[in-house]
Short mmCIF file of N, CA and C in Angstrom, two decimals:
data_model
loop_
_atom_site.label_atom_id
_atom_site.label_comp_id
_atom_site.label_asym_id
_atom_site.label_seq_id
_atom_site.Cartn_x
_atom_site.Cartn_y
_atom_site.Cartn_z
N UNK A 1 -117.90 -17.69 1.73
CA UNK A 1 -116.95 -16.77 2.29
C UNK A 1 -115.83 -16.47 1.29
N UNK A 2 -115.70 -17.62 0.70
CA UNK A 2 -114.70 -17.30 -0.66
C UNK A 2 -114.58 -16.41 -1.61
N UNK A 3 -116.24 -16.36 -1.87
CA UNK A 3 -116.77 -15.20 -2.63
C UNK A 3 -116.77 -14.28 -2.41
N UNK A 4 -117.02 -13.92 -1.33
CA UNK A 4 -117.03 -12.82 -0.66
C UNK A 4 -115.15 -11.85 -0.85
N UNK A 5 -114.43 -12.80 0.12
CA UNK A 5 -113.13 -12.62 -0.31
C UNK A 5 -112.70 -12.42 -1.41
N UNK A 6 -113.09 -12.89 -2.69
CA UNK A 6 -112.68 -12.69 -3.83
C UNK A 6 -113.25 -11.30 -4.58
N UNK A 7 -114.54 -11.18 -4.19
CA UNK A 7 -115.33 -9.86 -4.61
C UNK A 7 -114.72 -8.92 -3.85
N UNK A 8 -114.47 -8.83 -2.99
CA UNK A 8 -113.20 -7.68 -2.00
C UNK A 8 -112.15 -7.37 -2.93
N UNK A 9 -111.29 -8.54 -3.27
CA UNK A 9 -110.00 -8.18 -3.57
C UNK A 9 -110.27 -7.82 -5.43
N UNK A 10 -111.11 -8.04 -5.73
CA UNK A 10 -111.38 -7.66 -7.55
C UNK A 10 -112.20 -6.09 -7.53
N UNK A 11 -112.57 -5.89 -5.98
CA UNK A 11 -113.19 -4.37 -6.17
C UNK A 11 -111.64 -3.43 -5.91
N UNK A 12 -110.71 -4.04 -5.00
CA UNK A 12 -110.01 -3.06 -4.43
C UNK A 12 -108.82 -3.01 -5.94
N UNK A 13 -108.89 -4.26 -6.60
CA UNK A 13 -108.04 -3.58 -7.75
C UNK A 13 -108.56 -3.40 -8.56
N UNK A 14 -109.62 -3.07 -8.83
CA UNK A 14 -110.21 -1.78 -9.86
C UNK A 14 -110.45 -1.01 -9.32
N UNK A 15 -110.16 -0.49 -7.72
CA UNK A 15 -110.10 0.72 -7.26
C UNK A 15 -108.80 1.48 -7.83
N UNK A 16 -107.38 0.18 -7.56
CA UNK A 16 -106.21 0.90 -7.23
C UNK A 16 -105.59 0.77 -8.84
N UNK A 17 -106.39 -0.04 -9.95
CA UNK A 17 -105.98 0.27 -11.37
C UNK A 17 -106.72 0.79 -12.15
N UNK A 18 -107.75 1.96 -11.76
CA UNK A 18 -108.37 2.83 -12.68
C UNK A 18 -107.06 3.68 -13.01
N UNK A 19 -107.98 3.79 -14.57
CA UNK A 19 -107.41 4.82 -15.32
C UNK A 19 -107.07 5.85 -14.78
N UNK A 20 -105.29 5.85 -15.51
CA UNK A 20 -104.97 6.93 -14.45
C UNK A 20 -104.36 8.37 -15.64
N UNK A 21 -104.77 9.66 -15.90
CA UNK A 21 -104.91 10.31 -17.11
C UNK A 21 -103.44 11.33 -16.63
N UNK A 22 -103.47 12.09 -17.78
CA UNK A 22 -101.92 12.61 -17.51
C UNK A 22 -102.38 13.85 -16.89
N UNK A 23 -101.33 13.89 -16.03
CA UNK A 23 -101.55 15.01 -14.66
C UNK A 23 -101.42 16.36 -15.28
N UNK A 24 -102.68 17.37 -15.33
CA UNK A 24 -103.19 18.45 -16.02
C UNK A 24 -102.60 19.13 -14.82
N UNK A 25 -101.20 20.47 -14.98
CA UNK A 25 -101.00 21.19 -14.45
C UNK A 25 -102.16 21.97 -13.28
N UNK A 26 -102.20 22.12 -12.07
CA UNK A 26 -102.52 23.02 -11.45
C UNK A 26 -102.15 24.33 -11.25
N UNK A 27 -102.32 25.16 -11.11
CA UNK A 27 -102.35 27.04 -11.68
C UNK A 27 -101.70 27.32 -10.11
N UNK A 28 -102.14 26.50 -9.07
CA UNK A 28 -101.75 26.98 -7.88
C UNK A 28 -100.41 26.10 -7.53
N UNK A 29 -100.01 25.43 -8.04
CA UNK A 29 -98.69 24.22 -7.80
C UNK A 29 -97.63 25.11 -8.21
N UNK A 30 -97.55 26.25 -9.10
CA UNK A 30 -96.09 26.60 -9.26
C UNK A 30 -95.49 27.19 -8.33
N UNK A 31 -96.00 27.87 -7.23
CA UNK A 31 -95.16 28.66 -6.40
C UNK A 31 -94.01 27.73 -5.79
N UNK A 32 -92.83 28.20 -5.39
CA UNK A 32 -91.77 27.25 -4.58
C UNK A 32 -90.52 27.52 -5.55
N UNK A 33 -89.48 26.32 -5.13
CA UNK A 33 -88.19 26.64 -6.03
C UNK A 33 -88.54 25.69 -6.89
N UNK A 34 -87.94 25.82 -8.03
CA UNK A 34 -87.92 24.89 -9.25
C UNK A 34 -85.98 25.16 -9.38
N UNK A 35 -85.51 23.55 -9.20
CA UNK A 35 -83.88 23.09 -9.46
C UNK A 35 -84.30 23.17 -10.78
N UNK A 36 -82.75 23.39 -11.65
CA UNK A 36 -82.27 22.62 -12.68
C UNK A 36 -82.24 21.39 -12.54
N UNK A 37 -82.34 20.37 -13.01
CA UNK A 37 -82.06 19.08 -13.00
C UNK A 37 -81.40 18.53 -14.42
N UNK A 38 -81.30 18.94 -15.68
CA UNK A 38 -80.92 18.71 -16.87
C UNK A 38 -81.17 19.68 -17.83
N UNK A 39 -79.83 19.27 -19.16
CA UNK A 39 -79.66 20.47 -19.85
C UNK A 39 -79.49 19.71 -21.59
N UNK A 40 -79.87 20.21 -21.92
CA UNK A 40 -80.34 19.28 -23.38
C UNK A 40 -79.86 20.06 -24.59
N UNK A 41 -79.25 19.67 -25.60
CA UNK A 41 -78.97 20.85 -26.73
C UNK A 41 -77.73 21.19 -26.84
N UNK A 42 -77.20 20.72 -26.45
CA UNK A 42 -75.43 20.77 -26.16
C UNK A 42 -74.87 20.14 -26.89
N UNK A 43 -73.44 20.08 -27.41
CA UNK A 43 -73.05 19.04 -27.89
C UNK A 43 -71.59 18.36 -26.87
N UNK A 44 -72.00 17.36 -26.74
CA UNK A 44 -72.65 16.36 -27.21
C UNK A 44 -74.24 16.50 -26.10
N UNK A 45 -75.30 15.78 -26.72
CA UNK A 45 -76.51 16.25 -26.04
C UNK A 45 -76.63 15.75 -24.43
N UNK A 46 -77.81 16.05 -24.26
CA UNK A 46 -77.98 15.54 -22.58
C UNK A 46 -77.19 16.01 -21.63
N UNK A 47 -76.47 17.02 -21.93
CA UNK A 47 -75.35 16.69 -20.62
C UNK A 47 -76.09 16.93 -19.45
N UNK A 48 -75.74 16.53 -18.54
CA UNK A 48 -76.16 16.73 -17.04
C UNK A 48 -75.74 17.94 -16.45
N UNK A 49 -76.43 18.65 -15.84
CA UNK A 49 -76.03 19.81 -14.83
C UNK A 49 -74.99 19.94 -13.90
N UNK A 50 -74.62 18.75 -13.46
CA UNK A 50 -73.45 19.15 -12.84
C UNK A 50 -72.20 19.17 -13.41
N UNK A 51 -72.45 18.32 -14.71
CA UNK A 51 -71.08 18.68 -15.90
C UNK A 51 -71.12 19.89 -16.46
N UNK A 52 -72.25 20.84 -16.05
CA UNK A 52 -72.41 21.78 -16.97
C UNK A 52 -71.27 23.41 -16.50
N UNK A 53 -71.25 23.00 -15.15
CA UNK A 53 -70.35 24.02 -14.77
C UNK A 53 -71.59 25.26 -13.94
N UNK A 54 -72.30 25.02 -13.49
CA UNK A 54 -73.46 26.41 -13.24
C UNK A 54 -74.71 25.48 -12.66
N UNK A 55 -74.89 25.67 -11.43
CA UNK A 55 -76.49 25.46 -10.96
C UNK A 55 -77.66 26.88 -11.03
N UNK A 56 -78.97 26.64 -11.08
CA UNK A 56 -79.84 27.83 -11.29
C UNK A 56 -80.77 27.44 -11.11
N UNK A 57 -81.69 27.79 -10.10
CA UNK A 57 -83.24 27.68 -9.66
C UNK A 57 -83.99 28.91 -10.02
N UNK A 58 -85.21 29.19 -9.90
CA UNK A 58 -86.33 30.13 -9.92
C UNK A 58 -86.76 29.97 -9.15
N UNK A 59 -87.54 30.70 -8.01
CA UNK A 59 -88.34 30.85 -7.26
C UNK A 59 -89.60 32.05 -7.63
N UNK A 60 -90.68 30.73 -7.80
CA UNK A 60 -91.96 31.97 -8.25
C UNK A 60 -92.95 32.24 -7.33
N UNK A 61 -93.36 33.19 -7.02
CA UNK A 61 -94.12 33.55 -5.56
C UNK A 61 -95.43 33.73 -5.94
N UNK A 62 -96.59 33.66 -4.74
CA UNK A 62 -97.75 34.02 -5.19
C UNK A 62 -98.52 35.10 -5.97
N UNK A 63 -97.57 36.30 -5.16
CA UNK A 63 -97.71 37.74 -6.11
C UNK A 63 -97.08 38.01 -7.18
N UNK A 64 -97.08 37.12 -8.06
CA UNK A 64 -96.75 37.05 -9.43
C UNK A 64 -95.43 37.70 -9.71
N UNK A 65 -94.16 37.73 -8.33
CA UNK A 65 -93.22 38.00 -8.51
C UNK A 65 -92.31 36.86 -8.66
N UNK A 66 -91.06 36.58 -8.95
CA UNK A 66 -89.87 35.49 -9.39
C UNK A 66 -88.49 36.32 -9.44
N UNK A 67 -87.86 35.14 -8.19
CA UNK A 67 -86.24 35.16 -8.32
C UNK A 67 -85.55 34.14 -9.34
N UNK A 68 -84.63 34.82 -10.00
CA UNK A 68 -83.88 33.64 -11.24
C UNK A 68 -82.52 33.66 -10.40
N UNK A 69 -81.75 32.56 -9.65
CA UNK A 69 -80.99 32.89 -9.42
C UNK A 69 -79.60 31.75 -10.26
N UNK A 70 -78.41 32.06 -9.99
CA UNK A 70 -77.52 31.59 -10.87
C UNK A 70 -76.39 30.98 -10.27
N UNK A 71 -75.72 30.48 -9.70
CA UNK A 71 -74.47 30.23 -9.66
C UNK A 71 -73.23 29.10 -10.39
N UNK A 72 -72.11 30.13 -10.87
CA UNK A 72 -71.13 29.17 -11.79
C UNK A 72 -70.21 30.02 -11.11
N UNK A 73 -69.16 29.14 -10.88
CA UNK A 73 -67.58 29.33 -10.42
C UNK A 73 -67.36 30.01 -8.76
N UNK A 74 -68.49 29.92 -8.46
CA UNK A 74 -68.39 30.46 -6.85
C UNK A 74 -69.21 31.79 -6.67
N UNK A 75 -69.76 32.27 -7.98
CA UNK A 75 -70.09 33.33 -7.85
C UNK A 75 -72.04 33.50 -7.78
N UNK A 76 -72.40 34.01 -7.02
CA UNK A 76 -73.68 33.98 -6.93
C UNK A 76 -74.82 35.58 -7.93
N UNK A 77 -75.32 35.18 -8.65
CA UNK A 77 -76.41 35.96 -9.62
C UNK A 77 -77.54 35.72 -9.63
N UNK A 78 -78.12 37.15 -9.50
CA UNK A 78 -79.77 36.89 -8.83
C UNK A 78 -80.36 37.88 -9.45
N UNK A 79 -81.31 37.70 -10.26
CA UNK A 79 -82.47 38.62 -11.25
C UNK A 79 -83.89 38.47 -10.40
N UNK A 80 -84.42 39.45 -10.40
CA UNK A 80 -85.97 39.56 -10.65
C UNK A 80 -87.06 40.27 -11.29
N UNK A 81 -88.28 39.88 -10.65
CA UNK A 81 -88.90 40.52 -11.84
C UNK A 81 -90.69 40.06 -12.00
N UNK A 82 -91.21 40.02 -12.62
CA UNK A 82 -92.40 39.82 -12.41
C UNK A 82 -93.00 38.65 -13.49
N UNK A 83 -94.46 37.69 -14.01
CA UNK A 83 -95.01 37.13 -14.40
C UNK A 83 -95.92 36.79 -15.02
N UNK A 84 -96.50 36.32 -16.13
CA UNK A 84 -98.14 36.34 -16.24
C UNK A 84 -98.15 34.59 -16.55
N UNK A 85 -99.03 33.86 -16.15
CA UNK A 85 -99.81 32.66 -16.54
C UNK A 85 -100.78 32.32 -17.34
N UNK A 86 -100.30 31.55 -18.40
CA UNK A 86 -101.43 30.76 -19.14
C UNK A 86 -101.71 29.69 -19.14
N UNK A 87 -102.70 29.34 -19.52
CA UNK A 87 -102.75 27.73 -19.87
C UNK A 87 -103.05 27.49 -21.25
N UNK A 88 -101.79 26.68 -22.05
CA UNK A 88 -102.20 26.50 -23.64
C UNK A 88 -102.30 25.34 -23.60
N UNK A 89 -103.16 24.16 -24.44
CA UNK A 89 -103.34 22.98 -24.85
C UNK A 89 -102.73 22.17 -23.28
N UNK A 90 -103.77 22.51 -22.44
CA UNK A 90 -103.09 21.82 -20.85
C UNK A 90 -101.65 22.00 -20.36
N UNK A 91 -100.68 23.02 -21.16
CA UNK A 91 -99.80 23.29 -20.17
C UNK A 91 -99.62 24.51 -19.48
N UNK A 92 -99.03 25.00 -18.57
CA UNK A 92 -98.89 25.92 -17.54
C UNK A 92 -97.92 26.79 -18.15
N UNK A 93 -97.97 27.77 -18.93
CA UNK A 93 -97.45 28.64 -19.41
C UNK A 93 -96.43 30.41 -18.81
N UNK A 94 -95.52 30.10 -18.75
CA UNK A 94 -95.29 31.97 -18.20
C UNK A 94 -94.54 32.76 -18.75
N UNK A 95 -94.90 33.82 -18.52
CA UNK A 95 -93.99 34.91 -19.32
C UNK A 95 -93.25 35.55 -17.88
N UNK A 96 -92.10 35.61 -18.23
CA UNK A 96 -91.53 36.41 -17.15
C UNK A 96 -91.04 37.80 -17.87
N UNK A 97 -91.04 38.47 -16.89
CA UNK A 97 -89.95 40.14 -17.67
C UNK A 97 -89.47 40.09 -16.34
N UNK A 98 -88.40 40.43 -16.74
CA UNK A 98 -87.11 41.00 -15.97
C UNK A 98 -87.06 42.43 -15.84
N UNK A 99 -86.81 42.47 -14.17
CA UNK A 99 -86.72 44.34 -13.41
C UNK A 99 -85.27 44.47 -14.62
N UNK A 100 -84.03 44.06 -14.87
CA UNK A 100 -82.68 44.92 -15.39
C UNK A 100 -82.51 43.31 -16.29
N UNK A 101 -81.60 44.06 -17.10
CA UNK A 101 -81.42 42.83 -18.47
C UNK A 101 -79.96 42.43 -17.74
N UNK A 102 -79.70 41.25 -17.94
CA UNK A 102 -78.45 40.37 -17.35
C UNK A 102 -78.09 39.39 -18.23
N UNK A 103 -77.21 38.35 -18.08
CA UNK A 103 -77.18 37.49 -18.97
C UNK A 103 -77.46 36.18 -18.71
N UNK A 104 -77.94 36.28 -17.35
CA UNK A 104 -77.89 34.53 -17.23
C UNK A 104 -79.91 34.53 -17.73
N UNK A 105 -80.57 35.66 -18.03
CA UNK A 105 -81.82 35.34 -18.93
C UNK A 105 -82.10 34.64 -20.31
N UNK A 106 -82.98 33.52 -20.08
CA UNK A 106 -82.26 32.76 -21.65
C UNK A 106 -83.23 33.22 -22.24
N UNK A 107 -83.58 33.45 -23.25
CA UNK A 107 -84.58 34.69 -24.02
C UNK A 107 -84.00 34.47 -25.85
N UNK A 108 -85.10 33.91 -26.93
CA UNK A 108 -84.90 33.64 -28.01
C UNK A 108 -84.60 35.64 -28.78
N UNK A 109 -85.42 36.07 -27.88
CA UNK A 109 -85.61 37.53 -28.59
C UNK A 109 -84.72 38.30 -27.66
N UNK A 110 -83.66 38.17 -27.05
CA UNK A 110 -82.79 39.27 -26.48
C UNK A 110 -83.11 40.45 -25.50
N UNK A 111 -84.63 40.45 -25.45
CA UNK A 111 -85.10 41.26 -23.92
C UNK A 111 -85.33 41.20 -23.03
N UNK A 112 -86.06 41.72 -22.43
CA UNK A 112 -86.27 41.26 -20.65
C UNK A 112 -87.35 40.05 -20.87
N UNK A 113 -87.96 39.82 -21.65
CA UNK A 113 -88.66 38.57 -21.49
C UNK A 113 -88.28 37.35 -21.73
N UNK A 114 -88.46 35.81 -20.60
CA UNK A 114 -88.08 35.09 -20.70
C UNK A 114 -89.67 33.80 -20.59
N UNK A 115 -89.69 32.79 -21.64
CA UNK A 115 -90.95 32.02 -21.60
C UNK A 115 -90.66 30.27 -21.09
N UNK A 116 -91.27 30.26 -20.16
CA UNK A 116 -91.24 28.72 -19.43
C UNK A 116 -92.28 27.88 -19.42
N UNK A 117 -92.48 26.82 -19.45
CA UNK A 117 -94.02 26.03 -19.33
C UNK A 117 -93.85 24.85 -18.44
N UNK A 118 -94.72 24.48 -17.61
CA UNK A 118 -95.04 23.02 -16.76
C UNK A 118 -95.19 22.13 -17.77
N UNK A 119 -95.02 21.00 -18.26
CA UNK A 119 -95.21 20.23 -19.23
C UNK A 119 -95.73 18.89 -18.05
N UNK A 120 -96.57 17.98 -19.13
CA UNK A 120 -97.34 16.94 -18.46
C UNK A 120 -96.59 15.88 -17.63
N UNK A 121 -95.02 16.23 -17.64
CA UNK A 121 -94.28 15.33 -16.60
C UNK A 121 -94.59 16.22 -15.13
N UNK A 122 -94.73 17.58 -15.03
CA UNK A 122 -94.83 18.61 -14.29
C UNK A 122 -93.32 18.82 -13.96
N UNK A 123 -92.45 18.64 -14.98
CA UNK A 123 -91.44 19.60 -15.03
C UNK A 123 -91.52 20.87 -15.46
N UNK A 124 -90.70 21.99 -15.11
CA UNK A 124 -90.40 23.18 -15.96
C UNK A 124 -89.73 23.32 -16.82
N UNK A 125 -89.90 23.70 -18.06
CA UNK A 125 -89.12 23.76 -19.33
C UNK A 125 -88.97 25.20 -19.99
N UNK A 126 -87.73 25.26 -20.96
CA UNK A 126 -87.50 26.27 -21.19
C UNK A 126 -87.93 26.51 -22.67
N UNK A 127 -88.21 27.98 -23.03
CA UNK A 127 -88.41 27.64 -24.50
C UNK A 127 -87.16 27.97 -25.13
N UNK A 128 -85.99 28.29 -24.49
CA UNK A 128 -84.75 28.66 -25.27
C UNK A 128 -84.37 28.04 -26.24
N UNK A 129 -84.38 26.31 -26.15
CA UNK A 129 -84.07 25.62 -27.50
C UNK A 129 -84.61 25.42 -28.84
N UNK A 130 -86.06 26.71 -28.38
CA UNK A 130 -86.36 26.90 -30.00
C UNK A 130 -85.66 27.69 -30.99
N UNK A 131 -84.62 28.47 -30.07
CA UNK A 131 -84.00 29.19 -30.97
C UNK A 131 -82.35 29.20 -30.89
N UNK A 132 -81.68 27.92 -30.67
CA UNK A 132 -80.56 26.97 -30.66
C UNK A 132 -79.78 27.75 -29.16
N UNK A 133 -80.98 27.62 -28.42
CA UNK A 133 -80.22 27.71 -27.28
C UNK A 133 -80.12 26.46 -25.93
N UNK A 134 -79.84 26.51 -24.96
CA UNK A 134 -80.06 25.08 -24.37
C UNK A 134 -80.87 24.72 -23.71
N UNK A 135 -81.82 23.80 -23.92
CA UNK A 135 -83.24 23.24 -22.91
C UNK A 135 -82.96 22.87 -21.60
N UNK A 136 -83.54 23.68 -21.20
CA UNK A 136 -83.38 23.83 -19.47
C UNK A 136 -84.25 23.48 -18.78
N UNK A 137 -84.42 22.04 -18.11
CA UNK A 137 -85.23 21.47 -17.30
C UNK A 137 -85.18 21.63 -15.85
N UNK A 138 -86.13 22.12 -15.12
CA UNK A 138 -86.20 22.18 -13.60
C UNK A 138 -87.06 21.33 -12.81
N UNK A 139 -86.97 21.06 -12.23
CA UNK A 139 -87.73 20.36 -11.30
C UNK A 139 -88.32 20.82 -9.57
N UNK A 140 -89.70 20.62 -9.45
CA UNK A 140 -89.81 21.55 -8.18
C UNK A 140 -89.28 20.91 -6.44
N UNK A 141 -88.89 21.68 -5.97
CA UNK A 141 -88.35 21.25 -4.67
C UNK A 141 -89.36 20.98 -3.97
N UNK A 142 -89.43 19.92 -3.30
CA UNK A 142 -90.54 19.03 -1.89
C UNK A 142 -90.63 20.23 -1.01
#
């Protein structure tokens, strides 16, 4: 009976400690809000979002439409606009363009297009800090 018991409990933890591989974006997981949660590239670095003076979510919808919205100092700013999806080297890639140019779009090239990716934490990231602007991490709402 011992055996038995023991062959139980050595199957159920190589059930519950298989290899566990890094979580490959799903294509259908982005819709919903994505928070800011952190802001990187600053000096001094890391600062946190709520030191930053400004909260800002996205909301991306199934019909490949997206709200960017903004608020700093009481004041509320809201862009939209439309999307396309890729997937490069397993991450979740998007291009957004913007309906009217504004400024809270962080954009290395100054137009209506703005580029974001799911990265293997399945955060959202910005590509702004490739071009010394500030890395903008979101996180999706439950």
């Amino acid at each position: 009976m011992k055996k038995i018991g023991i062959a139980f409990v050595l199957m159920l933890l190589f059930i519950s400690c298989s290899n566990e591989k890094a979580k490959s974006p799903n294509p259908s997981d982005y819709h919903g809000k994505w928070t800011l949660i952190e802001v990187t590239g600053f000096k001094p670095a890391n600062i946190i979002f709520d030191k930053l003076g400004w909260q800002e979510s996205y909301i991306f919808n199934t019909d490949k439409t997206f709200v960017k919205t903004r608020i700093k100092d009481n004041k509320t700013t809201t862009v939209t606009g439309k999307f396309v999806m890729t997937k490069i080297d397993n991450e979740l890639n998007f291009e957004l363009t913007y309906d009217e140019n504004n400024d809270i779009i962080g954009t290395c090239s100054g137009n209506l297009t703005e580029n974001l990716s799911i990265n293997k934490e399945g955060l959202l990231v910005n590509s702004w800090q490739m071009c010394d602007g500030p890395g903008l991490i979101y996180k999706k709402s439950k």
